[in-house]
N, CA, C and O atoms as a MOPAC input file, in Angstrom:
PM7 MOZYME 1SCF
protein

 N      6.96100 1   -26.22200 1   -22.96900 1
 C      6.27600 1   -25.45000 1   -21.57800 1
 C      4.86000 1   -24.66600 1   -22.51200 1
 O      4.71400 1   -24.46000 1   -23.71700 1
 N      4.18700 1   -24.44500 1   -21.60200 1
 C      2.60200 1   -24.01500 1   -21.96500 1
 C      2.71700 1   -22.59500 1   -22.78700 1
 O      3.80300 1   -22.02100 1   -22.70300 1
 N      1.70000 1   -21.99800 1   -23.56100 1
 C      1.78800 1   -21.04300 1   -24.48800 1
 C      1.08600 1   -20.24000 1   -23.81200 1
 O     -0.00800 1   -20.76800 1   -23.61200 1
 N      1.16200 1   -19.05100 1   -23.27200 1
 C      0.45500 1   -17.62100 1   -23.11100 1
 C      0.11900 1   -17.62700 1   -21.99300 1
 O     -0.43100 1   -16.65200 1   -21.48100 1
 N      0.32000 1   -18.50600 1   -21.48400 1
 C      1.09600 1   -18.50800 1   -19.29000 1
 C      1.46000 1   -17.07100 1   -19.00000 1
 O      0.75800 1   -16.52600 1   -18.14800 1
 N      2.58000 1   -16.24100 1   -19.63300 1
 C      2.96800 1   -15.39100 1   -19.05400 1
 C      2.09000 1   -13.71500 1   -19.30700 1
 O      2.12300 1   -13.17500 1   -20.41300 1
 N      1.54900 1   -13.24300 1   -18.42300 1
 C      1.13400 1   -11.51500 1   -19.22800 1
 C      2.55600 1   -11.11900 1   -19.44900 1
 O      3.70700 1   -11.17800 1   -19.01500 1
 N      1.54800 1   -10.55600 1   -20.65300 1
 C      2.34500 1    -8.78800 1   -21.74500 1
 C      3.79200 1    -8.17200 1   -20.73600 1
 O      3.67800 1    -7.78200 1   -19.57400 1
 N      5.29000 1    -8.22000 1   -21.63300 1
 C      5.00600 1    -7.90200 1   -20.32600 1
 C      5.68100 1    -6.17600 1   -21.33500 1
 O      6.07600 1    -6.61600 1   -22.41400 1
 N      5.80300 1    -5.30700 1   -21.32800 1
 C      6.23800 1    -3.89000 1   -22.11600 1
 C      6.57200 1    -3.18000 1   -21.37900 1
 O      6.28100 1    -3.40200 1   -20.20300 1
 N      7.45800 1    -1.81100 1   -21.78400 1
 C      7.80700 1    -0.14200 1   -21.99900 1
 C      5.92100 1     0.62800 1   -20.99800 1
 O      4.82800 1     0.53500 1   -21.55500 1
 N      6.11900 1     1.30200 1   -19.51200 1
 C      4.85300 1     1.63900 1   -19.22100 1
 C      5.79600 1     3.13500 1   -19.21100 1
 O      6.98300 1     3.12700 1   -19.53600 1
 N      5.05200 1     4.42300 1   -18.77900 1
 C      5.72100 1     5.88200 1   -18.02600 1
 C      5.03000 1     5.28100 1   -17.04100 1
 O      4.09200 1     4.48700 1   -16.96700 1
 N      6.28900 1     6.32300 1   -15.72300 1
 C      5.22300 1     5.93900 1   -14.78000 1
 C      5.13800 1     7.99300 1   -14.09100 1
 O      6.12800 1     8.65700 1   -13.78400 1
 N      4.39400 1     8.23700 1   -14.07000 1
 C      4.37400 1     9.49600 1   -13.45500 1
 C      4.14300 1     9.75500 1   -11.60200 1
 O      3.26800 1     9.22700 1   -10.91500 1
 N      5.29100 1    10.78100 1   -11.10400 1
 C      5.70400 1    10.58900 1   -10.15100 1
 C      4.46600 1    11.90300 1    -9.19200 1
 O      3.93000 1    12.70000 1    -9.96200 1
 N      4.20400 1    12.01200 1    -8.12400 1
 C      3.07300 1    12.92800 1    -7.59100 1
 C      3.54600 1    14.40800 1    -8.18300 1
 O      2.78700 1    15.24500 1    -8.67200 1
 N      5.69400 1    14.58200 1    -7.93800 1
 C      6.18300 1    15.72000 1    -8.40600 1
 C      5.98100 1    15.72600 1    -9.62500 1
 O      6.45400 1    16.57800 1   -10.37700 1
 N      5.26800 1    14.79800 1    -9.97600 1
 C      5.01200 1    15.39300 1   -12.48300 1
 C      6.73800 1    15.23800 1   -13.01300 1
 O      7.26200 1    16.15300 1   -13.64900 1
 N      7.46100 1    14.02800 1   -12.66900 1
 C      8.60900 1    13.57000 1   -12.63100 1
 C      8.33100 1    12.43300 1   -12.99600 1
 O      7.79600 1    11.68500 1   -12.17800 1
 N      8.70800 1    11.81100 1   -14.78400 1
 C      8.25400 1    10.74700 1   -15.46000 1
 C      8.86000 1    10.02800 1   -15.81100 1
 O      9.40600 1    10.49300 1   -16.81200 1
 N      9.41600 1     8.35800 1   -15.50800 1
 C     10.45700 1     7.43200 1   -15.73400 1
 C      8.89500 1     6.39500 1   -16.75800 1
 O      7.68900 1     6.18600 1   -16.88500 1
 N     10.57400 1     6.06200 1   -17.28300 1
 C      9.54600 1     4.54600 1   -18.54600 1
 C     10.64100 1     3.17600 1   -17.43800 1
 O     11.74700 1     3.14500 1   -16.89800 1
 N      9.32300 1     2.15900 1   -17.63000 1
 C     10.04600 1     0.69400 1   -16.95000 1
 C      9.65800 1    -0.47700 1   -17.39200 1
 O      8.48900 1    -0.16600 1   -17.62200 1
 N      9.68700 1    -0.96000 1   -17.52200 1
 C      8.69700 1    -2.23200 1   -17.56800 1
 C      8.46800 1    -2.64700 1   -16.95500 1
 O      9.21700 1    -3.10900 1   -16.09400 1
 N      7.03200 1    -2.77100 1   -17.01500 1
 C      5.76200 1    -3.68200 1   -16.79400 1
 C      4.57400 1    -4.73500 1   -16.92900 1
 O      3.99100 1    -4.53700 1   -17.99500 1
 N      4.06200 1    -5.71000 1   -16.26000 1
 C      2.80600 1    -5.71700 1   -16.94700 1
 C      1.35300 1    -5.58300 1   -17.12100 1
 O      0.60900 1    -6.31600 1   -17.77300 1
 N      1.00300 1    -4.31400 1   -16.29400 1
 C      0.41100 1    -2.71400 1   -15.00400 1
 C     -0.16800 1    -2.78900 1   -17.03000 1
 O      0.70500 1    -3.23400 1   -17.77500 1
 N     -1.41500 1    -2.40200 1   -17.65200 1
 C     -1.64900 1    -1.69900 1   -18.80800 1
 C     -1.50600 1    -1.94700 1   -19.51600 1
 O     -1.60100 1    -3.16700 1   -19.38300 1
 N     -1.11200 1    -1.62400 1   -21.22800 1
 C     -0.71100 1    -1.30500 1   -22.30300 1
 C      0.64600 1    -0.61100 1   -22.38800 1
 O      0.89400 1     0.25500 1   -21.54900 1
 N      1.69100 1    -0.96000 1   -23.47600 1
 C      2.04700 1    -0.26200 1   -24.73600 1
 C      2.50800 1     0.55900 1   -24.42700 1
 O      2.09700 1     1.27800 1   -25.33700 1
 N      3.49700 1     1.62600 1   -23.45900 1
 C      3.29400 1     3.16500 1   -23.92700 1
 C      1.73500 1     3.66200 1   -22.46200 1
 O      1.94600 1     4.70000 1   -21.83400 1
 N      1.16900 1     3.32400 1   -22.31900 1
 C      0.45500 1     4.06400 1   -21.12800 1
 C      1.22500 1     3.56800 1   -19.54900 1
 O      1.85300 1     2.65800 1   -19.00700 1
 N      0.51700 1     5.18800 1   -19.28700 1
 C      0.65100 1     6.02000 1   -18.12700 1
 C     -0.09600 1     6.07500 1   -16.74500 1
 O     -1.28000 1     6.38200 1   -16.60000 1
 N      1.24800 1     5.54700 1   -15.24200 1
 C      0.72400 1     5.16400 1   -14.65100 1
 C      1.00000 1     6.11300 1   -13.50100 1
 O      2.07800 1     6.27800 1   -12.93100 1
 N     -0.45400 1     6.85800 1   -13.19500 1
 C      0.22500 1     8.37500 1   -12.34300 1
 C      0.11500 1     7.20800 1   -10.65500 1
 O     -0.46000 1     6.15700 1   -10.37200 1
 N      0.98400 1     8.13200 1    -9.96100 1
 C      0.63700 1     7.04400 1    -8.31600 1
 C      0.12900 1     8.28800 1    -7.48800 1
 O     -0.03600 1     9.33900 1    -8.10700 1
 N     -0.08300 1     8.25400 1    -6.39100 1
 C     -0.95300 1     9.08800 1    -6.33600 1
 C     -0.14800 1     9.64200 1    -4.10100 1
 O     -0.22200 1    10.53000 1    -3.25100 1
 N      0.51400 1     8.21900 1    -4.37800 1
 C      1.56200 1     7.87400 1    -3.18000 1
 C      2.85200 1     7.07200 1    -3.39700 1
 O      2.83500 1     5.87200 1    -3.67200 1
 N      4.25500 1     7.98100 1    -3.22300 1
 C      5.05800 1     7.69300 1    -4.28500 1
 C      6.26700 1     7.74500 1    -2.67500 1
 O      5.60300 1     8.04600 1    -1.68300 1
 N      7.47200 1     7.56100 1    -2.41200 1
 C      7.94200 1     7.91300 1    -1.75300 1
 C      8.35900 1     9.29600 1    -1.21300 1
 O      8.63500 1     9.77100 1    -0.11200 1
 N      8.26300 1     9.82500 1    -2.77100 1
 C      8.03300 1    11.80200 1    -3.01800 1
 C      7.16800 1    12.07800 1    -1.68500 1
 O      7.82200 1    12.56400 1    -0.76200 1
 N      6.10000 1    11.89500 1    -1.49500 1
 C      5.18600 1    11.73000 1    -0.43100 1
 C      4.91200 1    11.05900 1     0.97400 1
 O      4.72000 1    11.50200 1     2.10600 1
 N      4.97100 1     9.89500 1     0.45600 1
 C      4.70700 1     9.57900 1     1.30500 1
 C      5.51800 1     9.04000 1     3.32000 1
 O      6.54400 1     8.41400 1     3.58500 1
 N      4.46400 1     9.65300 1     4.25700 1
 C      5.17400 1     9.70400 1     5.08000 1
 C      6.56000 1     8.81800 1     5.95700 1
 O      7.48600 1     9.14900 1     6.69800 1
 N      5.95100 1     7.34400 1     5.26100 1
 C      6.55800 1     5.55000 1     5.82900 1
 C      8.41800 1     6.47400 1     5.72900 1
 O      9.23700 1     6.39400 1     6.64400 1
 N      8.75100 1     7.57700 1     3.86700 1
 C      9.71200 1     7.41900 1     2.82800 1
 C     10.47900 1     9.31100 1     3.24000 1
 O     11.54100 1     9.80300 1     2.85900 1
 N      9.67400 1     9.74400 1     3.89000 1
 C      9.66500 1    11.19500 1     4.10000 1
 C      9.37200 1    11.35600 1     5.95900 1
 O      8.78600 1    12.24700 1     6.57400 1
 N      9.75200 1    10.65400 1     6.23800 1
 C      9.99900 1    10.62900 1     7.83100 1
 C      9.06600 1    11.71900 1     7.98700 1
 O      9.44200 1    12.76400 1     8.51700 1
 N      8.13700 1    11.60200 1     7.66400 1
 C      6.90900 1    12.99900 1     8.76600 1
 C      6.47400 1    12.37500 1     9.91700 1
 O      6.84100 1    11.28000 1    10.34200 1
 N      5.42100 1    13.36900 1    10.54700 1
 C      5.39400 1    13.26200 1    12.53700 1
 C      4.75200 1    13.13300 1    12.37900 1
 O      4.14100 1    13.93000 1    13.09100 1
 N      3.64900 1    12.28900 1    11.52300 1
 C      2.08700 1    12.21800 1    11.40400 1
 C      1.32800 1    10.93700 1    12.82000 1
 O      2.08400 1     9.98200 1    12.64100 1
 N      0.66700 1    10.63700 1    13.60100 1
 C      1.05000 1     9.86100 1    14.35000 1
 C     -0.32200 1     9.48400 1    14.99900 1
 O     -0.94000 1    10.28300 1    15.70200 1
 N     -0.62700 1     8.60900 1    14.80700 1
 C     -1.82100 1     7.65100 1    15.39300 1
 C     -2.11200 1     8.33000 1    16.87600 1
 O     -1.23400 1     8.61400 1    17.69100 1
 N     -3.75800 1     8.56000 1    17.07500 1
 C     -3.86800 1     8.29500 1    18.44400 1
 C     -4.23900 1     7.37800 1    19.10700 1
 O     -5.30400 1     6.82500 1    18.83700 1
 N     -3.36700 1     6.92700 1    20.27300 1
 C     -4.16300 1     5.78900 1    20.75200 1
 C     -5.24000 1     6.08600 1    22.08900 1
 O     -4.97700 1     7.14700 1    22.65600 1
 N     -6.17800 1     5.46800 1    22.56500 1
 C     -7.40400 1     5.77400 1    22.71800 1
 C     -7.14200 1     5.39000 1    23.93300 1
 O     -8.11500 1     5.84100 1    24.53600 1
 N     -6.09500 1     4.54600 1    25.17300 1
 C     -6.12500 1     4.31400 1    26.10900 1
 C     -4.97700 1     2.39300 1    25.60800 1
 O     -4.23900 1     1.74700 1    26.35100 1
 N     -5.25700 1     2.19900 1    24.53600 1
 C     -4.74400 1     0.75500 1    24.63400 1
 C     -5.70400 1    -0.22700 1    24.49400 1
 O     -6.89700 1    -0.16500 1    24.79100 1
 N     -4.97100 1    -1.29000 1    23.93300 1
 C     -6.15700 1    -2.46400 1    23.84200 1
 C     -6.28800 1    -3.04100 1    24.93900 1
 O     -7.22600 1    -3.81300 1    25.13900 1
 N     -5.09700 1    -2.68900 1    26.11700 1
 C     -5.88100 1    -3.80400 1    27.50700 1
 C     -6.84900 1    -2.41500 1    27.64600 1
 O     -7.97700 1    -2.78100 1    27.31600 1
 N     -6.87900 1    -0.84400 1    28.02900 1
 C     -8.05400 1    -0.05800 1    28.26500 1
 C     -9.20200 1    -0.69800 1    27.03400 1
 O    -10.29700 1    -0.15000 1    27.16600 1
 N     -9.18800 1    -1.16500 1    26.51400 1
 C    -10.49500 1    -0.81600 1    24.90000 1
 C    -11.49000 1    -2.44100 1    25.58900 1
 O    -12.69000 1    -2.53800 1    25.84800 1
 N     -9.84100 1    -3.99500 1    25.74900 1
 C    -11.14700 1    -5.34400 1    26.64600 1
 C    -11.39300 1    -5.13500 1    28.13700 1
 O    -12.26800 1    -5.79200 1    28.70000 1
 N    -10.70900 1    -4.31000 1    28.74800 1
 C    -11.81200 1    -4.13500 1    30.09900 1
 C    -13.11200 1    -2.87800 1    30.09000 1
 O    -13.94700 1    -2.68600 1    30.97400 1
 N    -12.96800 1    -2.24000 1    28.96700 1
 C    -14.39700 1    -1.17400 1    28.64800 1
 C    -15.42900 1    -2.55800 1    28.06500 1
 O    -16.57600 1    -2.65400 1    28.50200 1
 N    -14.88800 1    -3.57400 1    27.05800 1
 C    -15.88100 1    -4.02000 1    26.53500 1
 C    -16.15200 1    -5.60400 1    27.50300 1
 O    -17.17500 1    -6.26400 1    27.32100 1
 N    -14.74500 1    -6.16100 1    28.80800 1
 C    -15.22400 1    -7.20500 1    28.52500 1
 C    -15.63900 1    -6.87500 1    29.91500 1
 O    -16.48200 1    -7.66900 1    30.33100 1
 N    -15.26500 1    -5.83500 1    30.86000 1
 C    -14.67900 1    -5.89000 1    32.79900 1
 C    -15.48600 1    -6.04300 1    33.26800 1
 O    -15.34100 1    -5.99700 1    34.49000 1
 N    -16.32700 1    -6.21300 1    32.97400 1
 C    -17.88600 1    -7.42100 1    34.15200 1
 C    -17.68600 1    -8.78100 1    34.21600 1
 O    -18.19000 1    -9.38400 1    35.16300 1
 N    -16.97800 1    -9.44200 1    33.30400 1
 C    -17.00900 1   -11.11900 1    33.07500 1
 C    -16.23900 1   -10.70900 1    34.52000 1
 O    -16.08500 1    -9.57000 1    34.96300 1
 N    -15.90900 1   -11.67000 1    34.97300 1
 C    -15.04500 1   -13.10300 1    36.41700 1
 C    -15.15600 1   -14.33200 1    35.53500 1
 O    -16.20000 1   -14.92800 1    35.26800 1
 N    -13.90000 1   -14.63300 1    35.11100 1
 C    -13.46200 1   -16.17100 1    35.24900 1
 C    -13.66000 1   -16.49200 1    36.57500 1
 O    -14.72000 1   -16.92400 1    37.02900 1
 N    -12.67400 1   -16.28800 1    37.18600 1
 C    -12.68200 1   -17.26900 1    38.39200 1
 C    -13.83900 1   -17.37800 1    39.88400 1
 O    -14.68100 1   -16.59700 1    40.32500 1
 N    -13.43600 1   -18.52800 1    40.25600 1
 C    -14.56300 1   -18.84400 1    41.36700 1
 C    -14.70800 1   -17.53300 1    42.37500 1
 O    -13.73300 1   -16.94100 1    42.83700 1
 N    -15.94600 1   -17.21900 1    42.60900 1
 C    -16.32500 1   -16.72300 1    43.52100 1
 C    -16.51900 1   -17.24400 1    45.37000 1
 O    -16.98800 1   -16.45400 1    46.18900 1

């Protein structure tokens, strides 16, 4: 097997958005570095069941008709 093909696997600290810290093994950073998360299961709506919704302005069909409404594909 070839040498030096795998990245270094070492212990790091991960800091959640609420300030809690836990240790895990990773290839990220260097031994003892702290990874600070901007989004994690404590804050992201996908995990917390948040109520943010995207506003849909008409849908895909309406956007298509707005852009290409004047085109006709059939015989006249």
